Amino acid sequence: MSQIFLILQGIMDSVKVIEIKKSVFADNDRDADALRGELKQKGVYLLNVMSSPGSGKTTTLIQTINRLKDKLRIAVMEADIDGDVDAVKIKEATGIPSIQLHTGGMCHLDAEMTRQGLDNLALGEADLVILENVGNLVCPAEFDTGSCRNAMILSVPEGHDKPLKYPLMFSVCDVVVINKMDVLPYFDFDMDKCKEYVRMRNPKARVIPVCAKTGEGVDAFADWLYAEVKAWKEQ
Amino acid sequence: MHELGIVFYIIRDVKAAAEENHVEQVSGVVMNIGEVSTIVPEYLTDCWRWAADKEAMLRGCELKINIIPAVTYCEDCGREYGTVEHGRTCPHCGSEHTYLLRGNEVEIKEIEVPNS
């Protein structure tokens, strides 16, 4: 017994403990707040768009940008693990400046990576910058990018129960766009239940049903975004 | 799937703390991980082993994980209950006016350095 005690004490003596007690997200939260402050000063509104892969983010953005590009100066940052298909698609379909960010294998963008991306855009010439985050419902929700607002796109085939499965994503979103409304008759997607589940996670989140393919409902999202940008620049 | 990204943040914070304390080698890092933080401890330690060994200061450094049980508070009856068993609905009074008290932590508790 005493021998065990001695060994334990030996182990304890050989190691010194330094207390840290710090959230892993603290540095990123601080960087994100600083970035938001700078964007406010420059009058640039940053929207962070998140969703799972294949929900129709890029198509929804093209429809939205085409409704706003005569009223606002817009730029897009596409974040992906690899490739530049989305940035090219946006540029071809809307004619606005769009750059591709690579996350180097990471599943999300953080505030520092967002800042590096913004450094590559002429911010003095933009009212609205849209960040298309990596398609993923887990990690992007944990890392504040420094955006003014978060939007997430949920498509009908994914099911109405997503807010129950990815609570954090829905609790950090200011607006939830329900895409692919045209296929609603073919899926067991319950819109009322979906709205109820979103409200459970985030009572303030606005839900906007759209069909990016036909453009139906996109006006409502574009109007919301336009009002947001105006308010951000004027306040 | 996000554990590797988290590991890079831990490494950055641990290296900064070690430099602040004039430490050259770190032998252990103790984490507080909440039960509903969405971190999978096994993935976190796997990613840690791969990434930490690439840093001279952290070679062989062990990642130790304290799991913090998730507890939810009910605003209507004022009682607490286990989040993982009961979710958002209070098992005592059936209310849904509840919020998470703890269990969401992703926190570096302390680092261990060899006593020289």
mmCIF file of C-alpha atoms in Angstrom:
data_model
loop_
_atom_site.group_PDB
_atom_site.id
_atom_site.type_symbol
_atom_site.label_atom_id
_atom_site.label_comp_id
_atom_site.label_asym_id
_atom_site.label_seq_id
_atom_site.Cartn_x
_atom_site.Cartn_y
_atom_site.Cartn_z
ATOM 1 C CA MET A 1 0.000 0.000 0.000
ATOM 2 C CA SER A 2 2.652 2.470 1.056
ATOM 3 C CA GLN A 3 4.646 1.448 -1.991
ATOM 4 C CA ILE A 4 1.734 2.358 -4.300
ATOM 5 C CA PHE A 5 1.407 5.644 -2.516
ATOM 6 C CA LEU A 6 5.083 6.397 -3.032
ATOM 7 C CA ILE A 7 4.857 5.565 -6.737
ATOM 8 C CA LEU A 8 1.793 7.786 -7.102
ATOM 9 C CA GLN A 9 3.512 10.607 -5.343
ATOM 10 C CA GLY A 10 6.504 10.111 -7.598
ATOM 11 C CA ILE A 11 4.299 10.465 -10.649
ATOM 12 C CA MET A 12 2.636 13.541 -9.236
ATOM 13 C CA ASP A 13 5.946 15.149 -8.422
ATOM 14 C CA SER A 14 7.337 14.530 -11.870
ATOM 15 C CA VAL A 15 4.604 16.570 -13.511
ATOM 16 C CA LYS A 16 3.715 20.189 -13.009
ATOM 17 C CA VAL A 17 0.174 21.252 -13.849
ATOM 18 C CA ILE A 18 -0.605 24.623 -15.397
ATOM 19 C CA GLU A 19 -4.265 25.570 -15.313
ATOM 20 C CA ILE A 20 -5.627 26.982 -18.590
ATOM 21 C CA LYS A 21 -9.465 26.802 -18.368
ATOM 22 C CA LYS A 22 -10.130 28.256 -21.786
ATOM 23 C CA SER A 23 -12.723 27.481 -24.419
ATOM 24 C CA VAL A 24 -11.227 26.229 -27.673
ATOM 25 C CA PHE A 25 -13.517 28.649 -29.531
ATOM 26 C CA ALA A 26 -12.511 31.755 -27.536
ATOM 27 C CA ASP A 27 -9.825 33.022 -29.953
ATOM 28 C CA ASN A 28 -12.037 32.525 -32.978
ATOM 29 C CA ASP A 29 -14.978 34.299 -31.300
ATOM 30 C CA ARG A 30 -12.705 37.256 -30.564
ATOM 31 C CA ASP A 31 -11.368 37.365 -34.160
ATOM 32 C CA ALA A 32 -14.933 37.139 -35.488
ATOM 33 C CA ASP A 33 -16.116 40.076 -33.363
ATOM 34 C CA ALA A 34 -13.144 42.160 -34.524
ATOM 35 C CA LEU A 35 -13.911 41.337 -38.162
ATOM 36 C CA ARG A 36 -17.586 42.289 -37.731
ATOM 37 C CA GLY A 37 -16.507 45.627 -36.275
ATOM 38 C CA GLU A 38 -14.293 46.340 -39.286
ATOM 39 C CA LEU A 39 -17.007 45.353 -41.757
ATOM 40 C CA LYS A 40 -19.414 47.699 -39.979
ATOM 41 C CA GLN A 41 -16.949 50.549 -40.336
ATOM 42 C CA LYS A 42 -16.458 49.843 -44.022
ATOM 43 C CA GLY A 43 -20.194 49.462 -44.615
ATOM 44 C CA VAL A 44 -19.837 45.906 -45.905
ATOM 45 C CA TYR A 45 -22.481 43.307 -45.048
ATOM 46 C CA LEU A 46 -21.239 39.713 -44.840
ATOM 47 C CA LEU A 47 -23.764 36.880 -45.111
ATOM 48 C CA ASN A 48 -22.602 33.379 -44.187
ATOM 49 C CA VAL A 49 -24.578 30.693 -46.022
ATOM 50 C CA MET A 50 -24.466 27.129 -44.708
ATOM 51 C CA SER A 51 -26.146 23.864 -45.686
ATOM 52 C CA SER A 52 -25.471 20.216 -46.334
ATOM 53 C CA PRO A 53 -23.859 19.311 -49.679
ATOM 54 C CA GLY A 54 -26.320 19.332 -52.555
ATOM 55 C CA SER A 55 -29.056 21.449 -50.966
ATOM 56 C CA GLY A 56 -28.864 23.987 -53.806
ATOM 57 C CA LYS A 57 -26.767 26.740 -52.196
ATOM 58 C CA THR A 58 -25.117 27.902 -55.403
ATOM 59 C CA THR A 59 -28.352 27.868 -57.450
ATOM 60 C CA THR A 60 -30.204 29.755 -54.695
ATOM 61 C CA LEU A 61 -27.403 32.328 -54.558
ATOM 62 C CA ILE A 62 -27.422 32.840 -58.337
ATOM 63 C CA GLN A 63 -31.174 33.510 -58.252
ATOM 64 C CA THR A 64 -30.789 35.883 -55.294
ATOM 65 C CA ILE A 65 -27.805 37.756 -56.758
ATOM 66 C CA ASN A 66 -29.559 38.282 -60.078
ATOM 67 C CA ARG A 67 -32.415 39.977 -58.186
ATOM 68 C CA LEU A 68 -30.100 42.275 -56.227
ATOM 69 C CA LYS A 69 -27.102 43.015 -58.451
ATOM 70 C CA ASP A 70 -28.602 46.212 -59.924
ATOM 71 C CA LYS A 71 -29.303 47.591 -56.454
ATOM 72 C CA LEU A 72 -26.220 46.435 -54.551
ATOM 73 C CA ARG A 73 -22.553 45.854 -55.302
ATOM 74 C CA ILE A 74 -22.099 42.157 -54.555
ATOM 75 C CA ALA A 75 -19.133 39.785 -54.299
ATOM 76 C CA VAL A 76 -19.066 36.074 -53.493
ATOM 77 C CA MET A 77 -16.550 33.876 -51.677
ATOM 78 C CA GLU A 78 -16.928 30.157 -52.289
ATOM 79 C CA ALA A 79 -15.399 27.920 -49.643
ATOM 80 C CA ASP A 80 -14.730 24.311 -50.504
ATOM 81 C CA ILE A 81 -12.239 21.653 -49.607
ATOM 82 C CA ASP A 82 -11.144 21.540 -53.243
ATOM 83 C CA GLY A 83 -12.170 22.571 -56.779
ATOM 84 C CA ASP A 84 -13.513 25.842 -58.166
ATOM 85 C CA VAL A 85 -16.740 24.748 -59.891
ATOM 86 C CA ASP A 86 -18.956 26.929 -57.680
ATOM 87 C CA ALA A 87 -16.937 30.124 -58.120
ATOM 88 C CA VAL A 88 -16.909 29.648 -61.909
ATOM 89 C CA LYS A 89 -20.637 28.884 -61.951
ATOM 90 C CA ILE A 90 -21.474 32.046 -59.984
ATOM 91 C CA LYS A 91 -19.271 34.226 -62.179
ATOM 92 C CA GLU A 92 -20.773 32.827 -65.392
ATOM 93 C CA ALA A 93 -24.375 33.059 -64.228
ATOM 94 C CA THR A 94 -24.287 36.486 -62.572
ATOM 95 C CA GLY A 95 -21.221 38.334 -63.851
ATOM 96 C CA ILE A 96 -20.249 39.454 -60.339
ATOM 97 C CA PRO A 97 -16.777 38.998 -58.799
ATOM 98 C CA SER A 98 -16.399 35.618 -57.157
ATOM 99 C CA ILE A 99 -13.391 33.979 -55.580
ATOM 100 C CA GLN A 100 -12.737 30.417 -54.482
ATOM 101 C CA LEU A 101 -11.302 29.674 -51.044
ATOM 102 C CA HIS A 102 -9.779 26.306 -50.234
ATOM 103 C CA THR A 103 -9.965 25.204 -46.631
ATOM 104 C CA GLY A 104 -7.000 22.849 -46.897
ATOM 105 C CA GLY A 105 -9.021 19.798 -45.952
ATOM 106 C CA MET A 106 -10.879 21.503 -43.108
ATOM 107 C CA CYS A 107 -14.630 21.092 -42.898
ATOM 108 C CA HIS A 108 -15.425 24.722 -42.095
ATOM 109 C CA LEU A 109 -14.195 28.291 -42.383
ATOM 110 C CA ASP A 110 -13.157 30.246 -39.319
ATOM 111 C CA ALA A 111 -12.845 33.999 -38.832
ATOM 112 C CA GLU A 112 -9.171 34.087 -39.803
ATOM 113 C CA MET A 113 -9.762 32.215 -43.077
ATOM 114 C CA THR A 114 -12.731 34.498 -43.811
ATOM 115 C CA ARG A 115 -10.550 37.536 -43.280
ATOM 116 C CA GLN A 116 -7.915 36.158 -45.646
ATOM 117 C CA GLY A 117 -10.633 35.675 -48.241
ATOM 118 C CA LEU A 118 -11.956 39.206 -47.766
ATOM 119 C CA ASP A 119 -8.436 40.565 -48.249
ATOM 120 C CA ASN A 120 -8.628 39.247 -51.820
ATOM 121 C CA LEU A 121 -11.779 41.211 -52.573
ATOM 122 C CA ALA A 122 -11.958 44.953 -53.203
ATOM 123 C CA LEU A 123 -14.057 45.690 -50.125
ATOM 124 C CA GLY A 124 -14.382 49.376 -50.902
ATOM 125 C CA GLU A 125 -16.395 48.332 -53.927
ATOM 126 C CA ALA A 126 -18.837 45.951 -52.242
ATOM 127 C CA ASP A 127 -22.031 46.448 -50.226
ATOM 128 C CA LEU A 128 -22.726 42.755 -49.792
ATOM 129 C CA VAL A 129 -20.319 39.837 -49.592
ATOM 130 C CA ILE A 130 -21.845 36.367 -49.586
ATOM 131 C CA LEU A 131 -19.769 33.568 -48.111
ATOM 132 C CA GLU A 132 -20.801 30.119 -49.262
ATOM 133 C CA ASN A 133 -19.449 27.942 -46.470
ATOM 134 C CA VAL A 134 -18.381 24.302 -46.838
ATOM 135 C CA GLY A 135 -21.385 21.999 -47.263
ATOM 136 C CA ASN A 136 -21.710 20.537 -43.779
ATOM 137 C CA LEU A 137 -24.259 20.911 -40.961
ATOM 138 C CA VAL A 138 -21.915 20.335 -38.027
ATOM 139 C CA CYS A 139 -18.603 22.191 -38.079
ATOM 140 C CA PRO A 140 -19.508 25.511 -39.736
ATOM 141 C CA ALA A 141 -22.045 26.089 -36.949
ATOM 142 C CA GLU A 142 -19.318 26.016 -34.315
ATOM 143 C CA PHE A 143 -17.032 28.570 -35.871
ATOM 144 C CA ASP A 144 -18.221 32.176 -36.048
ATOM 145 C CA THR A 145 -16.949 33.544 -39.374
ATOM 146 C CA GLY A 146 -17.437 37.183 -38.444
ATOM 147 C CA SER A 147 -20.551 37.413 -40.614
ATOM 148 C CA CYS A 148 -23.368 39.862 -39.893
ATOM 149 C CA ARG A 149 -25.987 37.136 -40.281
ATOM 150 C CA ASN A 150 -26.111 33.376 -40.857
ATOM 151 C CA ALA A 151 -28.443 31.770 -43.355
ATOM 152 C CA MET A 152 -28.920 28.059 -43.854
ATOM 153 C CA ILE A 153 -30.511 26.264 -46.742
ATOM 154 C CA LEU A 154 -32.431 23.075 -46.078
ATOM 155 C CA SER A 155 -33.793 21.205 -49.093
ATOM 156 C CA VAL A 156 -37.016 19.195 -49.067
ATOM 157 C CA PRO A 157 -35.400 15.783 -49.833
ATOM 158 C CA GLU A 158 -33.278 16.103 -46.674
ATOM 159 C CA GLY A 159 -36.395 15.828 -44.504
ATOM 160 C CA HIS A 160 -38.205 18.051 -42.014
ATOM 161 C CA ASP A 161 -36.468 16.546 -38.998
ATOM 162 C CA LYS A 162 -33.032 18.086 -39.660
ATOM 163 C CA PRO A 163 -33.448 20.731 -36.901
ATOM 164 C CA LEU A 164 -33.745 17.877 -34.400
ATOM 165 C CA LYS A 165 -30.579 16.203 -35.662
ATOM 166 C CA TYR A 166 -28.392 19.302 -36.026
ATOM 167 C CA PRO A 167 -29.612 21.570 -33.230
ATOM 168 C CA LEU A 168 -26.570 23.856 -33.138
ATOM 169 C CA MET A 169 -26.791 24.723 -36.846
ATOM 170 C CA PHE A 170 -30.409 25.802 -36.492
ATOM 171 C CA SER A 171 -29.792 27.732 -33.285
ATOM 172 C CA VAL A 172 -27.109 29.938 -34.924
ATOM 173 C CA CYS A 173 -29.166 30.752 -38.052
ATOM 174 C CA ASP A 174 -31.105 33.965 -38.552
ATOM 175 C CA VAL A 175 -32.917 32.668 -41.595
ATOM 176 C CA VAL A 176 -33.710 29.153 -42.829
ATOM 177 C CA VAL A 177 -34.425 28.858 -46.561
ATOM 178 C CA ILE A 178 -36.372 25.715 -47.462
ATOM 179 C CA ASN A 179 -35.311 24.871 -51.011
ATOM 180 C CA LYS A 180 -36.616 22.494 -53.713
ATOM 181 C CA MET A 181 -40.260 23.223 -52.921
ATOM 182 C CA ASP A 182 -41.144 21.884 -56.390
ATOM 183 C CA VAL A 183 -40.520 18.292 -55.253
ATOM 184 C CA LEU A 184 -42.660 18.588 -52.117
ATOM 185 C CA PRO A 185 -45.419 16.281 -53.525
ATOM 186 C CA TYR A 186 -42.905 13.421 -53.834
ATOM 187 C CA PHE A 187 -41.473 13.516 -50.309
ATOM 188 C CA ASP A 188 -42.883 13.075 -46.808
ATOM 189 C CA PHE A 189 -41.734 16.554 -45.875
ATOM 190 C CA ASP A 190 -44.027 18.184 -43.304
ATOM 191 C CA MET A 191 -43.618 21.986 -43.570
ATOM 192 C CA ASP A 192 -45.537 22.733 -40.346
ATOM 193 C CA LYS A 193 -43.435 20.245 -38.384
ATOM 194 C CA CYS A 194 -40.268 21.679 -39.902
ATOM 195 C CA LYS A 195 -41.215 25.215 -38.840
ATOM 196 C CA GLU A 196 -42.087 23.953 -35.369
ATOM 197 C CA TYR A 197 -38.709 22.187 -35.028
ATOM 198 C CA VAL A 198 -36.846 25.287 -36.253
ATOM 199 C CA ARG A 199 -38.716 27.412 -33.684
ATOM 200 C CA MET A 200 -37.780 24.955 -30.917
ATOM 201 C CA ARG A 201 -34.106 25.581 -31.678
ATOM 202 C CA ASN A 202 -34.399 29.237 -32.509
ATOM 203 C CA PRO A 203 -37.651 31.172 -31.968
ATOM 204 C CA LYS A 204 -36.275 34.173 -33.876
ATOM 205 C CA ALA A 205 -35.308 32.372 -37.086
ATOM 206 C CA ARG A 206 -37.294 33.276 -40.180
ATOM 207 C CA VAL A 207 -38.326 30.424 -42.501
ATOM 208 C CA ILE A 208 -38.572 31.175 -46.247
ATOM 209 C CA PRO A 209 -39.715 28.418 -48.667
ATOM 210 C CA VAL A 210 -38.234 28.739 -52.173
ATOM 211 C CA CYS A 211 -37.620 26.821 -55.351
ATOM 212 C CA ALA A 212 -34.252 27.959 -56.669
ATOM 213 C CA LYS A 213 -34.780 26.103 -59.945
ATOM 214 C CA THR A 214 -37.927 28.033 -60.922
ATOM 215 C CA GLY A 215 -37.189 31.115 -58.822
ATOM 216 C CA GLU A 216 -40.420 30.795 -56.866
ATOM 217 C CA GLY A 217 -40.207 32.414 -53.423
ATOM 218 C CA VAL A 218 -36.686 33.769 -53.998
ATOM 219 C CA ASP A 219 -38.052 37.339 -53.989
ATOM 220 C CA ALA A 220 -38.872 36.993 -50.287
ATOM 221 C CA PHE A 221 -35.314 35.973 -49.464
ATOM 222 C CA ALA A 222 -33.829 38.693 -51.682
ATOM 223 C CA ASP A 223 -36.098 41.306 -50.039
ATOM 224 C CA TRP A 224 -35.028 40.168 -46.574
ATOM 225 C CA LEU A 225 -31.362 40.369 -47.574
ATOM 226 C CA TYR A 226 -31.746 43.791 -49.203
ATOM 227 C CA ALA A 227 -33.426 45.213 -46.077
ATOM 228 C CA GLU A 228 -30.660 43.698 -43.926
ATOM 229 C CA VAL A 229 -27.867 45.281 -45.985
ATOM 230 C CA LYS A 230 -29.612 48.684 -45.947
ATOM 231 C CA ALA A 231 -30.085 48.544 -42.174
ATOM 232 C CA TRP A 232 -26.445 47.478 -41.609
ATOM 233 C CA LYS A 233 -25.124 50.392 -43.678
ATOM 234 C CA GLU A 234 -27.436 53.005 -42.175
ATOM 235 C CA GLN A 235 -27.440 52.168 -38.468
ATOM 236 C CA MET B 1 -15.510 14.922 -38.693
ATOM 237 C CA HIS B 2 -14.674 18.329 -37.204
ATOM 238 C CA GLU B 3 -12.319 16.936 -34.590
ATOM 239 C CA LEU B 4 -9.174 17.622 -36.619
ATOM 240 C CA GLY B 5 -10.047 21.307 -36.902
ATOM 241 C CA ILE B 6 -10.633 21.415 -33.143
ATOM 242 C CA VAL B 7 -7.265 19.727 -32.586
ATOM 243 C CA PHE B 8 -5.493 22.486 -34.548
ATOM 244 C CA TYR B 9 -7.111 25.049 -32.246
ATOM 245 C CA ILE B 10 -6.055 23.111 -29.143
ATOM 246 C CA ILE B 11 -2.472 22.906 -30.427
ATOM 247 C CA ARG B 12 -2.387 26.642 -31.058
ATOM 248 C CA ASP B 13 -3.698 27.444 -27.564
ATOM 249 C CA VAL B 14 -1.432 24.913 -25.832
ATOM 250 C CA LYS B 15 1.659 26.221 -27.622
ATOM 251 C CA ALA B 16 0.754 29.792 -26.662
ATOM 252 C CA ALA B 17 0.206 28.809 -23.019
ATOM 253 C CA ALA B 18 3.506 26.881 -22.948
ATOM 254 C CA GLU B 19 5.413 29.844 -24.339
ATOM 255 C CA GLU B 20 3.778 32.175 -21.839
ATOM 256 C CA ASN B 21 4.918 29.886 -19.029
ATOM 257 C CA HIS B 22 8.415 29.389 -20.533
ATOM 258 C CA VAL B 23 7.806 25.676 -20.962
ATOM 259 C CA GLU B 24 9.649 23.731 -23.676
ATOM 260 C CA GLN B 25 7.883 20.389 -23.498
ATOM 261 C CA VAL B 26 4.264 19.510 -22.708
ATOM 262 C CA SER B 27 3.572 15.937 -21.588
ATOM 263 C CA GLY B 28 -0.207 16.066 -21.150
ATOM 264 C CA VAL B 29 -3.221 18.177 -22.053
ATOM 265 C CA VAL B 30 -6.445 17.792 -20.071
ATOM 266 C CA MET B 31 -9.685 18.683 -21.856
ATOM 267 C CA ASN B 32 -13.186 19.245 -20.501
ATOM 268 C CA ILE B 33 -15.550 17.910 -23.154
ATOM 269 C CA GLY B 34 -19.296 18.279 -22.662
ATOM 270 C CA GLU B 35 -21.491 15.263 -23.305
ATOM 271 C CA VAL B 36 -23.545 17.184 -25.921
ATOM 272 C CA SER B 37 -20.691 19.214 -27.406
ATOM 273 C CA THR B 38 -20.796 17.088 -30.613
ATOM 274 C CA ILE B 39 -17.162 16.077 -30.087
ATOM 275 C CA VAL B 40 -16.445 12.352 -30.369
ATOM 276 C CA PRO B 41 -13.670 11.738 -27.802
ATOM 277 C CA GLU B 42 -12.132 8.803 -29.720
ATOM 278 C CA TYR B 43 -11.856 10.863 -32.905
ATOM 279 C CA LEU B 44 -10.407 13.762 -30.960
ATOM 280 C CA THR B 45 -7.647 11.607 -29.436
ATOM 281 C CA ASP B 46 -6.930 9.979 -32.827
ATOM 282 C CA CYS B 47 -6.587 13.344 -34.550
ATOM 283 C CA TRP B 48 -4.550 14.605 -31.627
ATOM 284 C CA ARG B 49 -2.006 11.787 -31.906
ATOM 285 C CA TRP B 50 -1.515 12.467 -35.605
ATOM 286 C CA ALA B 51 -1.224 16.245 -35.323
ATOM 287 C CA ALA B 52 0.552 16.603 -31.964
ATOM 288 C CA ASP B 53 3.436 14.339 -32.988
ATOM 289 C CA LYS B 54 4.234 16.774 -35.790
ATOM 290 C CA GLU B 55 4.999 19.467 -33.181
ATOM 291 C CA ALA B 56 8.356 19.167 -31.386
ATOM 292 C CA MET B 57 6.900 20.580 -28.166
ATOM 293 C CA LEU B 58 4.009 18.074 -28.162
ATOM 294 C CA ARG B 59 5.713 14.883 -29.341
ATOM 295 C CA GLY B 60 4.268 11.998 -27.294
ATOM 296 C CA CYS B 61 2.034 14.412 -25.380
ATOM 297 C CA GLU B 62 -1.108 12.668 -24.137
ATOM 298 C CA LEU B 63 -4.606 14.134 -24.568
ATOM 299 C CA LYS B 64 -6.768 13.327 -21.548
ATOM 300 C CA ILE B 65 -10.500 13.878 -21.698
ATOM 301 C CA ASN B 66 -12.870 14.662 -18.821
ATOM 302 C CA ILE B 67 -16.459 14.156 -19.913
ATOM 303 C CA ILE B 68 -18.782 16.788 -18.456
ATOM 304 C CA PRO B 69 -22.307 15.335 -18.057
ATOM 305 C CA ALA B 70 -25.013 17.401 -19.754
ATOM 306 C CA VAL B 71 -27.586 18.915 -17.376
ATOM 307 C CA THR B 72 -30.713 20.815 -18.399
ATOM 308 C CA TYR B 73 -32.638 23.255 -16.199
ATOM 309 C CA CYS B 74 -36.435 23.562 -16.250
ATOM 310 C CA GLU B 75 -37.665 27.148 -15.927
ATOM 311 C CA ASP B 76 -41.166 26.055 -14.934
ATOM 312 C CA CYS B 77 -40.457 23.686 -12.040
ATOM 313 C CA GLY B 78 -36.930 24.839 -11.244
ATOM 314 C CA ARG B 79 -35.468 21.341 -11.291
ATOM 315 C CA GLU B 80 -32.494 19.906 -13.158
ATOM 316 C CA TYR B 81 -32.275 16.676 -15.139
ATOM 317 C CA GLY B 82 -29.930 14.694 -17.395
ATOM 318 C CA THR B 83 -30.079 16.055 -20.958
ATOM 319 C CA VAL B 84 -28.991 12.861 -22.711
ATOM 320 C CA GLU B 85 -31.787 10.750 -21.144
ATOM 321 C CA HIS B 86 -34.619 13.263 -21.400
ATOM 322 C CA GLY B 87 -33.781 15.847 -24.090
ATOM 323 C CA ARG B 88 -35.600 19.161 -24.067
ATOM 324 C CA THR B 89 -38.753 18.047 -22.241
ATOM 325 C CA CYS B 90 -38.617 18.149 -18.442
ATOM 326 C CA PRO B 91 -39.244 14.629 -17.010
ATOM 327 C CA HIS B 92 -40.580 16.161 -13.761
ATOM 328 C CA CYS B 93 -43.318 18.452 -15.090
ATOM 329 C CA GLY B 94 -43.447 17.942 -18.891
ATOM 330 C CA SER B 95 -42.490 21.549 -19.667
ATOM 331 C CA GLU B 96 -40.469 22.460 -22.759
ATOM 332 C CA HIS B 97 -39.202 25.732 -21.261
ATOM 333 C CA THR B 98 -35.797 24.332 -20.544
ATOM 334 C CA TYR B 99 -32.214 25.268 -21.245
ATOM 335 C CA LEU B 100 -28.834 23.580 -21.113
ATOM 336 C CA LEU B 101 -26.900 24.357 -17.925
ATOM 337 C CA ARG B 102 -23.729 22.503 -18.835
ATOM 338 C CA GLY B 103 -22.474 19.813 -21.179
ATOM 339 C CA ASN B 104 -21.529 21.980 -24.145
ATOM 340 C CA GLU B 105 -17.900 22.545 -23.119
ATOM 341 C CA VAL B 106 -14.914 22.242 -25.447
ATOM 342 C CA GLU B 107 -12.349 23.565 -23.066
ATOM 343 C CA ILE B 108 -8.675 23.156 -22.293
ATOM 344 C CA LYS B 109 -8.617 22.556 -18.551
ATOM 345 C CA GLU B 110 -4.907 22.349 -17.917
ATOM 346 C CA ILE B 111 -1.583 21.286 -19.344
ATOM 347 C CA GLU B 112 1.004 19.045 -17.702
ATOM 348 C CA VAL B 113 4.698 19.658 -18.051
ATOM 349 C CA PRO B 114 7.567 17.419 -16.898
ATOM 350 C CA ASN B 115 9.077 18.673 -13.658
ATOM 351 C CA SER B 116 12.727 19.413 -14.260
#
